[in-house]
mmCIF file of C-alpha atoms in Angstrom:
data_model
loop_
_atom_site.group_PDB
_atom_site.id
_atom_site.type_symbol
_atom_site.label_atom_id
_atom_site.label_comp_id
_atom_site.label_asym_id
_atom_site.label_seq_id
_atom_site.Cartn_x
_atom_site.Cartn_y
_atom_site.Cartn_z
ATOM 1 C CA UNK A 1 0.000 0.000 0.000
ATOM 2 C CA UNK A 2 1.287 3.495 -0.816
ATOM 3 C CA UNK A 3 2.292 5.841 1.950
ATOM 4 C CA UNK A 4 0.002 8.834 2.211
ATOM 5 C CA UNK A 5 1.203 11.870 4.079
ATOM 6 C CA UNK A 6 -0.710 14.973 4.963
ATOM 7 C CA UNK A 7 0.707 18.234 3.579
ATOM 8 C CA UNK A 8 1.418 20.911 6.192
ATOM 9 C CA UNK A 9 2.555 24.194 4.602
ATOM 10 C CA UNK A 10 4.329 25.221 7.821
ATOM 11 C CA UNK A 11 6.208 21.964 8.298
ATOM 12 C CA UNK A 12 9.520 22.558 6.549
ATOM 13 C CA UNK A 13 10.869 19.093 7.422
ATOM 14 C CA UNK A 14 8.642 17.235 4.938
ATOM 15 C CA UNK A 15 10.661 17.789 1.780
ATOM 16 C CA UNK A 16 14.436 18.198 1.525
ATOM 17 C CA UNK A 17 13.756 20.715 -1.265
ATOM 18 C CA UNK A 18 12.281 23.066 1.363
ATOM 19 C CA UNK A 19 15.706 23.456 2.992
ATOM 20 C CA UNK A 20 16.858 25.306 -0.095
ATOM 21 C CA UNK A 21 14.287 28.031 0.438
ATOM 22 C CA UNK A 22 14.169 28.083 4.245
ATOM 23 C CA UNK A 23 14.712 31.623 5.393
ATOM 24 C CA UNK A 24 14.335 32.955 1.872
ATOM 25 C CA UNK A 25 10.561 33.220 2.075
ATOM 26 C CA UNK A 26 9.274 34.454 5.374
ATOM 27 C CA UNK A 27 5.671 33.888 6.363
ATOM 28 C CA UNK A 28 3.745 37.040 5.595
ATOM 29 C CA UNK A 29 0.443 37.751 7.229
ATOM 30 C CA UNK A 30 -1.704 39.772 4.911
ATOM 31 C CA UNK A 31 -4.210 42.036 6.589
ATOM 32 C CA UNK A 32 -6.845 43.982 4.819
ATOM 33 C CA UNK A 33 -7.406 47.612 5.648
ATOM 34 C CA UNK A 34 -10.506 46.821 7.723
ATOM 35 C CA UNK A 35 -8.445 44.852 10.232
ATOM 36 C CA UNK A 36 -5.961 47.694 10.562
ATOM 37 C CA UNK A 37 -8.565 50.318 11.405
ATOM 38 C CA UNK A 38 -10.342 48.864 14.363
ATOM 39 C CA UNK A 39 -11.285 51.205 17.187
ATOM 40 C CA UNK A 40 -11.132 49.091 20.328
ATOM 41 C CA UNK A 41 -13.414 50.107 23.189
ATOM 42 C CA UNK A 42 -14.435 49.460 26.769
ATOM 43 C CA UNK A 43 -17.973 50.460 27.753
ATOM 44 C CA UNK A 44 -19.033 50.679 31.408
ATOM 45 C CA UNK A 45 -22.461 51.437 32.826
ATOM 46 C CA UNK A 46 -23.623 52.754 36.183
ATOM 47 C CA UNK A 47 -26.903 54.270 37.388
ATOM 48 C CA UNK A 48 -26.106 57.730 35.986
ATOM 49 C CA UNK A 49 -24.796 56.767 32.564
ATOM 50 C CA UNK A 50 -22.078 55.178 30.472
ATOM 51 C CA UNK A 51 -18.328 55.619 30.268
ATOM 52 C CA UNK A 52 -16.571 54.690 27.045
ATOM 53 C CA UNK A 53 -12.807 54.382 26.576
ATOM 54 C CA UNK A 54 -11.826 54.051 22.915
ATOM 55 C CA UNK A 55 -8.278 53.495 21.641
ATOM 56 C CA UNK A 56 -7.552 55.835 18.737
ATOM 57 C CA UNK A 57 -3.757 56.223 18.801
ATOM 58 C CA UNK A 58 -1.973 58.486 16.360
ATOM 59 C CA UNK A 59 -5.049 60.620 15.677
ATOM 60 C CA UNK A 60 -5.298 64.338 16.365
ATOM 61 C CA UNK A 61 -8.312 65.284 18.444
ATOM 62 C CA UNK A 62 -9.507 67.549 15.625
ATOM 63 C CA UNK A 63 -9.821 64.447 13.427
ATOM 64 C CA UNK A 64 -12.098 62.542 15.844
ATOM 65 C CA UNK A 65 -15.861 62.950 15.508
ATOM 66 C CA UNK A 66 -18.538 61.670 17.892
ATOM 67 C CA UNK A 67 -22.265 61.783 17.160
ATOM 68 C CA UNK A 68 -25.102 60.809 19.475
ATOM 69 C CA UNK A 69 -28.581 60.016 18.230
ATOM 70 C CA UNK A 70 -30.873 58.763 20.996
ATOM 71 C CA UNK A 71 -29.119 55.644 22.267
ATOM 72 C CA UNK A 72 -26.812 55.213 19.267
ATOM 73 C CA UNK A 73 -23.229 56.503 19.429
ATOM 74 C CA UNK A 74 -20.956 56.770 16.402
ATOM 75 C CA UNK A 75 -17.203 57.378 16.416
ATOM 76 C CA UNK A 76 -15.091 58.228 13.406
ATOM 77 C CA UNK A 77 -11.397 59.030 13.229
ATOM 78 C CA UNK A 78 -9.060 59.869 10.398
ATOM 79 C CA UNK A 79 -5.324 59.299 10.380
ATOM 80 C CA UNK A 80 -3.708 61.522 7.791
ATOM 81 C CA UNK A 81 -0.493 60.535 6.105
ATOM 82 C CA UNK A 82 2.189 63.118 6.567
ATOM 83 C CA UNK A 83 5.069 62.590 4.216
ATOM 84 C CA UNK A 84 8.295 64.455 4.370
ATOM 85 C CA UNK A 85 10.624 63.756 1.483
ATOM 86 C CA UNK A 86 14.221 64.694 2.059
ATOM 87 C CA UNK A 87 16.708 65.059 -0.743
ATOM 88 C CA UNK A 88 18.341 61.726 -1.566
ATOM 89 C CA UNK A 89 15.985 59.720 0.670
ATOM 90 C CA UNK A 90 13.757 56.908 -0.579
ATOM 91 C CA UNK A 91 10.993 55.184 1.397
ATOM 92 C CA UNK A 92 11.668 51.443 1.400
ATOM 93 C CA UNK A 93 8.758 50.243 3.524
ATOM 94 C CA UNK A 94 5.844 51.859 5.307
ATOM 95 C CA UNK A 95 3.728 49.894 7.780
ATOM 96 C CA UNK A 96 1.977 52.816 9.412
ATOM 97 C CA UNK A 97 -1.697 53.019 8.626
ATOM 98 C CA UNK A 98 -3.502 56.059 7.315
ATOM 99 C CA UNK A 99 -7.153 56.350 6.487
ATOM 100 C CA UNK A 100 -10.527 56.454 8.229
ATOM 101 C CA UNK A 101 -11.949 54.333 11.026
ATOM 102 C CA UNK A 102 -15.611 54.152 12.004
ATOM 103 C CA UNK A 103 -17.440 52.495 14.891
ATOM 104 C CA UNK A 104 -21.084 52.664 15.885
ATOM 105 C CA UNK A 105 -22.884 51.024 18.802
ATOM 106 C CA UNK A 106 -26.243 51.094 20.547
ATOM 107 C CA UNK A 107 -26.676 51.501 24.295
ATOM 108 C CA UNK A 108 -29.558 50.325 26.477
ATOM 109 C CA UNK A 109 -30.789 53.820 27.398
ATOM 110 C CA UNK A 110 -31.082 57.112 25.571
ATOM 111 C CA UNK A 111 -28.211 59.540 26.104
ATOM 112 C CA UNK A 112 -28.568 63.112 27.355
ATOM 113 C CA UNK A 113 -26.486 64.576 24.529
ATOM 114 C CA UNK A 114 -26.523 68.077 26.078
ATOM 115 C CA UNK A 115 -24.644 66.791 29.145
ATOM 116 C CA UNK A 116 -22.304 64.370 27.328
ATOM 117 C CA UNK A 117 -18.549 65.005 27.593
ATOM 118 C CA UNK A 118 -15.543 63.874 25.563
ATOM 119 C CA UNK A 119 -11.838 63.991 26.489
ATOM 120 C CA UNK A 120 -8.841 62.807 24.479
ATOM 121 C CA UNK A 121 -5.482 62.093 26.088
ATOM 122 C CA UNK A 122 -2.567 59.817 25.135
ATOM 123 C CA UNK A 123 -4.449 58.116 22.289
ATOM 124 C CA UNK A 124 -7.511 57.269 24.401
ATOM 125 C CA UNK A 125 -10.874 58.928 23.867
ATOM 126 C CA UNK A 126 -13.020 59.025 26.996
ATOM 127 C CA UNK A 127 -16.742 59.632 26.637
ATOM 128 C CA UNK A 128 -19.039 60.306 29.577
ATOM 129 C CA UNK A 129 -22.563 59.704 28.391
ATOM 130 C CA UNK A 130 -25.241 60.417 31.024
ATOM 131 C CA UNK A 131 -28.564 58.656 30.669
ATOM 132 C CA UNK A 132 -31.510 60.796 29.721
ATOM 133 C CA UNK A 133 -33.965 61.202 32.591
ATOM 134 C CA UNK A 134 -37.004 59.103 31.911
ATOM 135 C CA UNK A 135 -40.385 60.365 32.893
ATOM 136 C CA UNK A 136 -42.413 58.061 35.045
ATOM 137 C CA UNK A 137 -45.129 56.242 33.215
ATOM 138 C CA UNK A 138 -48.373 58.143 33.362
ATOM 139 C CA UNK A 139 -51.522 56.220 33.976
ATOM 140 C CA UNK A 140 -54.477 57.416 31.975
ATOM 141 C CA UNK A 141 -57.821 57.477 33.636
ATOM 142 C CA UNK A 142 -60.586 55.985 31.564
ATOM 143 C CA UNK A 143 -63.793 58.063 31.463
#
């Protein structure tokens, strides 16, 4: 019976031919732009409202926009590419991301947008989103 072996692309000991190219080709992880633009967040809730901490490093606070619509919060940030070409210099590789990031989420209660606050420090956006005061349910009398 013939020997059947399972091919593992990361097992370089299977074929002696692989030794020739070991180290020549390095594994490259390809990421699309969507994976590079994630805004990572922590959202906490207490009786008064919500606190959001969002990581948006490398973005100027003028390039961060927050919108509140009822109980939906949207964040957008834009990283602009700043290139400085010096005489005789050539860019060989650039791994720094530039572009737009967007994140939207819905909270359990409506937000009092007039009292909401936003602070940005050291690449972290902090949002304090107080809950809108809810009126007590009114019972209608039937005549």
